[in-house]
C-alpha positions as YAML, in Angstrom:
chain: A
units: angstrom
residues:
- id: 1
  name: MET
  ca: [-102.07, 87.64, -65.58]
- id: 2
  name: SER
  ca: [-98.32, 87.47, -64.98]
- id: 3
  name: ARG
  ca: [-96.21, 84.98, -66.88]
- id: 4
  name: ARG
  ca: [-95.15, 81.75, -65.25]
- id: 5
  name: LYS
  ca: [-91.77, 81.78, -63.50]
- id: 6
  name: ALA
  ca: [-89.15, 79.06, -63.49]
- id: 7
  name: LEU
  ca: [-85.80, 78.62, -61.75]
- id: 8
  name: VAL
  ca: [-83.11, 76.40, -63.29]
- id: 9
  name: THR
  ca: [-80.00, 75.62, -61.27]
- id: 10
  name: GLY
  ca: [-76.78, 75.16, -63.19]
- id: 11
  name: GLY
  ca: [-78.44, 77.26, -65.88]
- id: 12
  name: GLY
  ca: [-75.33, 78.62, -67.54]
- id: 13
  name: ARG
  ca: [-74.13, 75.62, -69.54]
- id: 14
  name: GLY
  ca: [-74.97, 72.18, -70.86]
- id: 15
  name: LEU
  ca: [-78.44, 70.82, -70.24]
- id: 16
  name: GLY
  ca: [-79.18, 73.65, -67.80]
- id: 17
  name: ARG
  ca: [-78.62, 76.30, -70.46]
- id: 18
  name: ALA
  ca: [-80.74, 74.32, -72.91]
- id: 19
  name: LEU
  ca: [-83.53, 74.12, -70.31]
- id: 20
  name: VAL
  ca: [-83.44, 77.89, -69.75]
- id: 21
  name: ILE
  ca: [-83.79, 78.50, -73.49]
- id: 22
  name: ALA
  ca: [-86.57, 75.90, -73.87]
- id: 23
  name: LEU
  ca: [-88.53, 77.38, -70.97]
- id: 24
  name: ALA
  ca: [-88.15, 80.94, -72.23]
- id: 25
  name: THR
  ca: [-89.19, 79.84, -75.73]
- id: 26
  name: SER
  ca: [-92.29, 78.26, -74.16]
- id: 27
  name: GLY
  ca: [-93.28, 81.57, -72.55]
- id: 28
  name: TYR
  ca: [-91.76, 81.34, -69.07]
- id: 29
  name: ASP
  ca: [-89.84, 84.07, -67.29]
- id: 30
  name: VAL
  ca: [-86.73, 82.13, -66.32]
- id: 31
  name: ILE
  ca: [-84.09, 82.60, -63.67]
- id: 32
  name: ALA
  ca: [-80.84, 80.91, -64.63]
- id: 33
  name: GLY
  ca: [-79.07, 80.16, -61.37]
- id: 34
  name: VAL
  ca: [-75.30, 80.09, -61.90]
- id: 35
  name: ARG
  ca: [-72.32, 79.79, -59.57]
- id: 36
  name: ARG
  ca: [-69.92, 81.97, -61.56]
- id: 37
  name: ASP
  ca: [-69.48, 84.09, -64.72]
- id: 38
  name: ALA
  ca: [-72.99, 85.54, -64.35]
- id: 39
  name: GLU
  ca: [-72.30, 88.67, -66.43]
- id: 40
  name: GLN
  ca: [-70.75, 86.72, -69.29]
- id: 41
  name: ILE
  ca: [-73.60, 84.20, -69.28]
- id: 42
  name: ALA
  ca: [-76.22, 86.96, -69.18]
- id: 43
  name: ALA
  ca: [-74.87, 88.39, -72.43]
- id: 44
  name: GLY
  ca: [-75.00, 85.09, -74.28]
- id: 45
  name: TRP
  ca: [-78.71, 84.34, -74.68]
- id: 46
  name: PRO
  ca: [-80.57, 84.51, -78.00]
- id: 47
  name: GLU
  ca: [-81.60, 88.14, -78.51]
- id: 48
  name: ALA
  ca: [-85.29, 87.30, -78.85]
- id: 49
  name: LEU
  ca: [-85.29, 85.72, -75.38]
- id: 50
  name: GLN
  ca: [-83.23, 88.30, -73.49]
- id: 51
  name: GLU
  ca: [-86.21, 89.91, -71.76]
- id: 52
  name: ARG
  ca: [-87.45, 86.57, -70.44]
- id: 53
  name: ILE
  ca: [-84.17, 85.40, -68.89]
- id: 54
  name: THR
  ca: [-82.53, 86.66, -65.71]
- id: 55
  name: VAL
  ca: [-79.15, 85.36, -64.61]
- id: 56
  name: GLN
  ca: [-78.58, 85.28, -60.85]
- id: 57
  name: HIS
  ca: [-75.80, 84.00, -58.65]
- id: 58
  name: LEU
  ca: [-76.74, 80.71, -56.97]
- id: 59
  name: ASP
  ca: [-74.23, 78.70, -55.01]
- id: 60
  name: MET
  ca: [-75.53, 75.24, -54.17]
- id: 61
  name: ALA
  ca: [-73.25, 75.29, -51.12]
- id: 62
  name: ALA
  ca: [-75.40, 78.11, -49.70]
- id: 63
  name: PRO
  ca: [-78.77, 78.05, -51.50]
- id: 64
  name: GLU
  ca: [-80.54, 79.62, -48.54]
- id: 65
  name: LEU
  ca: [-78.96, 82.95, -49.59]
- id: 66
  name: PHE
  ca: [-80.68, 82.90, -52.98]
- id: 67
  name: PRO
  ca: [-83.45, 85.56, -53.30]
- id: 68
  name: VAL
  ca: [-86.43, 83.44, -54.31]
- id: 69
  name: PRO
  ca: [-89.23, 85.36, -56.09]
- id: 70
  name: GLU
  ca: [-92.53, 85.75, -54.28]
- id: 71
  name: ARG
  ca: [-94.17, 83.19, -56.56]
- id: 72
  name: LEU
  ca: [-92.45, 80.34, -58.39]
- id: 73
  name: ASP
  ca: [-94.14, 77.91, -60.78]
- id: 74
  name: VAL
  ca: [-91.28, 75.58, -61.71]
- id: 75
  name: LEU
  ca: [-88.08, 74.59, -59.92]
- id: 76
  name: ILE
  ca: [-85.63, 72.51, -61.96]
- id: 77
  name: ASN
  ca: [-82.82, 71.11, -59.82]
- id: 78
  name: ASN
  ca: [-80.25, 70.58, -62.55]
- id: 79
  name: ALA
  ca: [-76.89, 71.68, -61.10]
- id: 80
  name: GLY
  ca: [-74.56, 68.75, -60.55]
- id: 81
  name: TYR
  ca: [-70.99, 67.82, -59.76]
- id: 82
  name: ARG
  ca: [-69.01, 64.76, -60.81]
- id: 83
  name: GLY
  ca: [-65.40, 64.42, -59.80]
- id: 84
  name: ALA
  ca: [-62.70, 61.85, -60.51]
- id: 85
  name: TYR
  ca: [-63.52, 58.21, -61.26]
- id: 86
  name: LEU
  ca: [-61.90, 56.62, -58.24]
- id: 87
  name: PRO
  ca: [-62.30, 53.32, -56.38]
- id: 88
  name: ILE
  ca: [-64.36, 53.63, -53.22]
- id: 89
  name: GLU
  ca: [-61.18, 52.80, -51.31]
- id: 90
  name: LYS
  ca: [-59.37, 55.84, -52.75]
- id: 91
  name: ALA
  ca: [-62.12, 58.47, -52.86]
- id: 92
  name: ASP
  ca: [-61.46, 60.60, -49.79]
- id: 93
  name: MET
  ca: [-64.24, 61.98, -47.63]
- id: 94
  name: ALA
  ca: [-63.77, 65.50, -49.00]
- id: 95
  name: GLU
  ca: [-64.73, 64.17, -52.46]
- id: 96
  name: TRP
  ca: [-67.77, 62.35, -51.08]
- id: 97
  name: LYS
  ca: [-68.83, 65.49, -49.21]
- id: 98
  name: ARG
  ca: [-68.39, 67.81, -52.20]
- id: 99
  name: THR
  ca: [-70.42, 65.48, -54.41]
- id: 100
  name: PHE
  ca: [-73.28, 65.17, -51.93]
- id: 101
  name: ASP
  ca: [-73.21, 68.88, -51.06]
- id: 102
  name: VAL
  ca: [-74.04, 69.80, -54.68]
- id: 103
  name: ASN
  ca: [-76.06, 66.82, -55.89]
- id: 104
  name: PHE
  ca: [-78.11, 66.16, -52.78]
- id: 105
  name: PHE
  ca: [-77.82, 68.44, -49.74]
- id: 106
  name: GLY
  ca: [-77.89, 71.57, -51.90]
- id: 107
  name: VAL
  ca: [-81.02, 70.30, -53.63]
- id: 108
  name: VAL
  ca: [-82.71, 69.62, -50.29]
- id: 109
  name: ALA
  ca: [-81.84, 73.08, -48.97]
- id: 110
  name: LEU
  ca: [-82.91, 74.93, -52.12]
- id: 111
  name: THR
  ca: [-86.16, 72.99, -52.36]
- id: 112
  name: GLN
  ca: [-86.97, 73.84, -48.75]
- id: 113
  name: HIS
  ca: [-86.12, 77.47, -49.50]
- id: 114
  name: CYS
  ca: [-88.38, 77.58, -52.59]
- id: 115
  name: LEU
  ca: [-91.43, 75.71, -51.28]
- id: 116
  name: PRO
  ca: [-93.26, 78.76, -49.84]
- id: 117
  name: ALA
  ca: [-93.07, 80.41, -53.27]
- id: 118
  name: LEU
  ca: [-94.07, 77.20, -55.05]
- id: 119
  name: ARG
  ca: [-97.14, 76.84, -52.83]
- id: 120
  name: LYS
  ca: [-98.40, 80.19, -54.15]
- id: 121
  name: SER
  ca: [-98.59, 78.80, -57.67]
- id: 122
  name: ALA
  ca: [-101.48, 76.82, -59.06]
- id: 123
  name: GLY
  ca: [-99.94, 73.59, -60.29]
- id: 124
  name: ALA
  ca: [-96.30, 74.12, -59.38]
- id: 125
  name: VAL
  ca: [-93.69, 71.56, -60.46]
- id: 126
  name: ILE
  ca: [-90.39, 70.42, -58.97]
- id: 127
  name: CYS
  ca: [-88.23, 68.66, -61.56]
- id: 128
  name: ASN
  ca: [-85.11, 66.87, -60.36]
- id: 129
  name: ILE
  ca: [-82.52, 65.93, -62.99]
- id: 130
  name: GLY
  ca: [-81.32, 62.45, -62.06]
- id: 131
  name: SER
  ca: [-79.20, 59.80, -63.73]
- id: 132
  name: MET
  ca: [-79.66, 56.38, -65.27]
- id: 133
  name: GLY
  ca: [-76.38, 55.58, -63.51]
- id: 134
  name: VAL
  ca: [-78.46, 54.93, -60.39]
- id: 135
  name: TYR
  ca: [-79.73, 51.72, -61.99]
- id: 136
  name: THR
  ca: [-76.52, 50.60, -63.69]
- id: 137
  name: PRO
  ca: [-73.55, 49.01, -61.87]
- id: 138
  name: PHE
  ca: [-70.27, 50.64, -62.86]
- id: 139
  name: PRO
  ca: [-66.93, 50.63, -61.06]
- id: 140
  name: PHE
  ca: [-65.30, 53.91, -60.01]
- id: 141
  name: TYR
  ca: [-68.61, 55.76, -60.22]
- id: 142
  name: SER
  ca: [-69.94, 55.36, -56.70]
- id: 143
  name: THR
  ca: [-69.63, 58.89, -55.31]
- id: 144
  name: TYR
  ca: [-71.73, 60.36, -58.12]
- id: 145
  name: ARG
  ca: [-74.04, 57.35, -58.36]
- id: 146
  name: CYS
  ca: [-74.80, 57.31, -54.63]
- id: 147
  name: SER
  ca: [-75.59, 61.03, -54.64]
- id: 148
  name: LYS
  ca: [-78.06, 60.55, -57.49]
- id: 149
  name: ALA
  ca: [-79.59, 57.53, -55.75]
- id: 150
  name: ALA
  ca: [-80.21, 59.77, -52.74]
- id: 151
  name: LEU
  ca: [-81.79, 62.34, -55.06]
- id: 152
  name: ALA
  ca: [-84.09, 59.66, -56.50]
- id: 153
  name: ALA
  ca: [-85.24, 58.75, -52.99]
- id: 154
  name: LEU
  ca: [-85.77, 62.44, -52.20]
- id: 155
  name: SER
  ca: [-87.97, 62.78, -55.29]
- id: 156
  name: GLU
  ca: [-90.10, 59.86, -54.13]
- id: 157
  name: GLY
  ca: [-90.60, 61.41, -50.70]
- id: 158
  name: LEU
  ca: [-91.38, 64.87, -52.07]
- id: 159
  name: ARG
  ca: [-93.91, 63.44, -54.51]
- id: 160
  name: ILE
  ca: [-95.95, 61.88, -51.70]
- id: 161
  name: GLU
  ca: [-95.67, 64.80, -49.27]
- id: 162
  name: LEU
  ca: [-96.42, 67.58, -51.77]
- id: 163
  name: ALA
  ca: [-99.22, 65.93, -53.75]
- id: 164
  name: PRO
  ca: [-101.93, 67.16, -51.32]
- id: 165
  name: MET
  ca: [-100.68, 70.72, -51.94]
- id: 166
  name: GLY
  ca: [-101.02, 70.36, -55.70]
- id: 167
  name: ILE
  ca: [-97.27, 70.42, -56.29]
- id: 168
  name: ARG
  ca: [-96.11, 67.77, -58.76]
- id: 169
  name: VAL
  ca: [-92.64, 66.21, -58.59]
- id: 170
  name: MET
  ca: [-90.73, 64.70, -61.52]
- id: 171
  name: ASP
  ca: [-87.48, 62.75, -61.64]
- id: 172
  name: ILE
  ca: [-85.72, 62.81, -65.03]
- id: 173
  name: PRO
  ca: [-83.09, 60.03, -65.21]
- id: 174
  name: ILE
  ca: [-80.63, 61.21, -67.84]
- id: 175
  name: GLY
  ca: [-79.20, 58.43, -69.99]
- id: 176
  name: GLY
  ca: [-76.67, 60.41, -72.01]
- id: 177
  name: VAL
  ca: [-76.80, 64.03, -73.16]
- id: 178
  name: ASP
  ca: [-74.12, 65.70, -75.27]
- id: 179
  name: THR
  ca: [-72.61, 68.08, -72.70]
- id: 180
  name: ASP
  ca: [-69.17, 68.87, -71.31]
- id: 181
  name: MET
  ca: [-69.84, 66.55, -68.37]
- id: 182
  name: LEU
  ca: [-70.51, 63.62, -70.69]
- id: 183
  name: ARG
  ca: [-67.47, 64.37, -72.87]
- id: 184
  name: THR
  ca: [-65.21, 64.03, -69.82]
- id: 185
  name: SER
  ca: [-67.04, 60.99, -68.48]
- id: 186
  name: ILE
  ca: [-65.89, 57.41, -67.95]
- id: 187
  name: ARG
  ca: [-67.45, 56.60, -71.32]
- id: 188
  name: TYR
  ca: [-64.73, 58.52, -73.16]
- id: 189
  name: ARG
  ca: [-61.57, 58.40, -71.07]
- id: 190
  name: GLU
  ca: [-59.55, 56.17, -68.79]
- id: 191
  name: PRO
  ca: [-60.73, 56.40, -65.19]
- id: 192
  name: GLU
  ca: [-58.35, 57.82, -62.61]
- id: 193
  name: ALA
  ca: [-58.60, 54.44, -60.87]
- id: 194
  name: ALA
  ca: [-56.07, 53.13, -63.43]
- id: 195
  name: ALA
  ca: [-53.34, 54.91, -61.47]
- id: 196
  name: TYR
  ca: [-53.72, 52.32, -58.69]
- id: 197
  name: GLU
  ca: [-52.15, 48.94, -59.41]
- id: 198
  name: ALA
  ca: [-54.87, 46.93, -57.70]
- id: 199
  name: TYR
  ca: [-57.49, 48.45, -60.01]
- id: 200
  name: GLN
  ca: [-55.58, 48.70, -63.31]
- id: 201
  name: ASP
  ca: [-57.01, 45.50, -64.80]
- id: 202
  name: LEU
  ca: [-60.61, 46.45, -64.00]
- id: 203
  name: ALA
  ca: [-60.07, 49.97, -65.36]
- id: 204
  name: GLY
  ca: [-58.72, 48.52, -68.60]
- id: 205
  name: ARG
  ca: [-61.65, 46.14, -68.94]
- id: 206
  name: GLN
  ca: [-64.06, 49.01, -68.33]
- id: 207
  name: MET
  ca: [-62.52, 51.12, -71.07]
- id: 208
  name: ALA
  ca: [-62.55, 48.21, -73.52]
- id: 209
  name: MET
  ca: [-66.22, 47.52, -72.81]
- id: 210
  name: GLN
  ca: [-67.15, 51.18, -73.25]
- id: 211
  name: LYS
  ca: [-65.48, 51.29, -76.66]
- id: 212
  name: GLU
  ca: [-67.45, 48.24, -77.80]
- id: 213
  name: MET
  ca: [-70.84, 49.52, -76.68]
- id: 214
  name: ALA
  ca: [-72.99, 51.34, -79.23]
- id: 215
  name: PHE
  ca: [-73.91, 54.70, -77.75]
- id: 216
  name: VAL
  ca: [-75.22, 57.94, -79.20]
- id: 217
  name: ALA
  ca: [-75.55, 60.98, -76.96]
- id: 218
  name: ALA
  ca: [-78.74, 62.98, -77.30]
- id: 219
  name: ALA
  ca: [-78.59, 66.69, -78.16]
- id: 220
  name: ALA
  ca: [-79.12, 68.91, -75.11]
- id: 221
  name: ASP
  ca: [-81.72, 71.12, -76.80]
- id: 222
  name: GLU
  ca: [-83.82, 68.11, -77.80]
- id: 223
  name: VAL
  ca: [-83.76, 66.67, -74.29]
- id: 224
  name: ALA
  ca: [-84.59, 70.07, -72.78]
- id: 225
  name: THR
  ca: [-87.58, 70.43, -75.10]
- id: 226
  name: ASN
  ca: [-88.79, 66.97, -74.04]
- id: 227
  name: ILE
  ca: [-88.44, 67.86, -70.35]
- id: 228
  name: VAL
  ca: [-90.32, 71.15, -70.69]
- id: 229
  name: ALA
  ca: [-93.11, 69.34, -72.54]
- id: 230
  name: GLU
  ca: [-93.54, 67.08, -69.50]
- id: 231
  name: LEU
  ca: [-94.04, 69.96, -67.04]
- id: 232
  name: ASP
  ca: [-97.75, 70.33, -67.76]
- id: 233
  name: ARG
  ca: [-98.48, 66.61, -68.05]
- id: 234
  name: ALA
  ca: [-99.77, 64.39, -65.29]
- id: 235
  name: GLY
  ca: [-97.85, 61.14, -65.17]
- id: 236
  name: PRO
  ca: [-95.41, 58.97, -63.27]
- id: 237
  name: LEU
  ca: [-92.60, 60.31, -61.11]
- id: 238
  name: ARG
  ca: [-89.80, 58.91, -63.26]
- id: 239
  name: ARG
  ca: [-89.88, 60.13, -66.87]
- id: 240
  name: PRO
  ca: [-87.18, 59.30, -69.43]
- id: 241
  name: CYS
  ca: [-86.62, 62.18, -71.84]
- id: 242
  name: ASP
  ca: [-83.72, 60.93, -73.96]
- id: 243
  name: PRO
  ca: [-83.46, 57.73, -76.05]
- id: 244
  name: ASN
  ca: [-80.80, 56.14, -73.82]
- id: 245
  name: ALA
  ca: [-82.97, 56.64, -70.74]
- id: 246
  name: VAL
  ca: [-86.02, 55.22, -72.53]
- id: 247
  name: ALA
  ca: [-84.11, 52.06, -73.43]
- id: 248
  name: GLY
  ca: [-82.40, 51.93, -70.03]
- id: 249
  name: LEU
  ca: [-85.59, 52.16, -67.97]
- id: 250
  name: ASP
  ca: [-87.19, 49.53, -70.16]
- id: 251
  name: TYR
  ca: [-84.26, 47.21, -69.40]
- id: 252
  name: VAL
  ca: [-84.43, 48.04, -65.69]
- id: 253
  name: GLY
  ca: [-88.13, 47.29, -65.65]
- id: 254
  name: LYS
  ca: [-87.55, 43.82, -67.13]
- id: 255
  name: SER
  ca: [-84.64, 42.78, -64.90]
- id: 256
  name: THR
  ca: [-83.64, 42.54, -61.27]
- id: 257
  name: GLU
  ca: [-80.62, 44.20, -59.65]
- id: 258
  name: GLU
  ca: [-78.91, 40.82, -59.47]
- id: 259
  name: GLN
  ca: [-79.54, 40.13, -63.16]
- id: 260
  name: ARG
  ca: [-78.06, 43.51, -64.09]
- id: 261
  name: ALA
  ca: [-75.01, 42.85, -61.94]
- id: 262
  name: LEU
  ca: [-74.53, 39.41, -63.46]
- id: 263
  name: ALA
  ca: [-74.86, 40.88, -66.96]
- id: 264
  name: TYR
  ca: [-72.15, 43.39, -66.13]
- id: 265
  name: PHE
  ca: [-69.79, 40.69, -64.85]
- id: 266
  name: THR
  ca: [-70.42, 38.70, -68.03]
- id: 267
  name: ARG
  ca: [-69.70, 41.65, -70.33]
- id: 268
  name: MET
  ca: [-66.50, 42.36, -68.43]
- id: 269
  name: ALA
  ca: [-65.40, 38.70, -68.58]
- id: 270
  name: LEU
  ca: [-65.13, 38.62, -64.80]
- id: 271
  name: THR
  ca: [-65.79, 35.71, -62.47]
- id: 272
  name: VAL
  ca: [-68.91, 36.21, -60.39]
- id: 273
  name: PRO
  ca: [-67.90, 36.08, -56.72]
...
C-alpha cells in the first residue's frame, strides 16, 4: 500500500516548514508548496527525510496551475500574507486585495482544485491554519483579521458539505508561534498607523499595552507536532494547538463579543463610545 500524501502550502519556512518535517517524520510523503526559492529550500531538509519531501512551486495567486497528485490524503492550507498595520481608512484596496488573494481566495481555489484527489482517499483531511486574531479586537489589524474571519467561515461551510464524503475539515486558530511573521508583528513593533497624526495616540497605547502583556510564543516544531497529531482524530472543527490558542479559545467561550470589546477599551484606558 502506498504511503499517505500531504500537501502543505507555504511549506518553505516558519510553521509551514515545521509541518512538512512533522508530516514526513510521521510517515507521510509530503509536497512542500512554495512560491519562490524552491531549489534552495529543497536542499535544506533533514537528510533522513529527503526522500519523503518534494518541493514544488505553488503560487497562491494561481493555484489552479499546481499539478495535484492523483490521490491526496491531507491538504494543509498554511500559506499566509500579512502586510502593514494600517488604519482601515489608510489601507488601500490593493492591500485588501493582496491579503484576501492569499489568505482566502487562493485557499478557496486550491481547495477546489484538490478536492477530486482528496475524494480518492479514505479519510482525507483539509486543515486550514487560522488565527486567534479573528476573535480578538485589535486596531490596525483589520485586513489580515477579516481575511482570516472569512477563512473561518469557509472552514465551517466545507465541514458540513464534505462530511458526507468522509472528508474531515479542521480549523487551527494560531495564538502565537515563534516565526518570522510573529517577530515582525504588532506585538513587537510600532504599527505603521503611528505615521498618521489622527492615529498616533491609539498606536502608542497599543504598543504600551503589548509590552505589559505576558506572552510566550510557542515553538513552531511543537505546534506542528500537535497539529499532525490531530489529523487522525475525530473532533470539533476548531482545535487549538498552541498554549496561547488554548487560553484564548477558553476566554472566547466564556465571553461575548461585546465583553471582549469592553475589556479591550478598559485595558487601553479608552472611553467606551
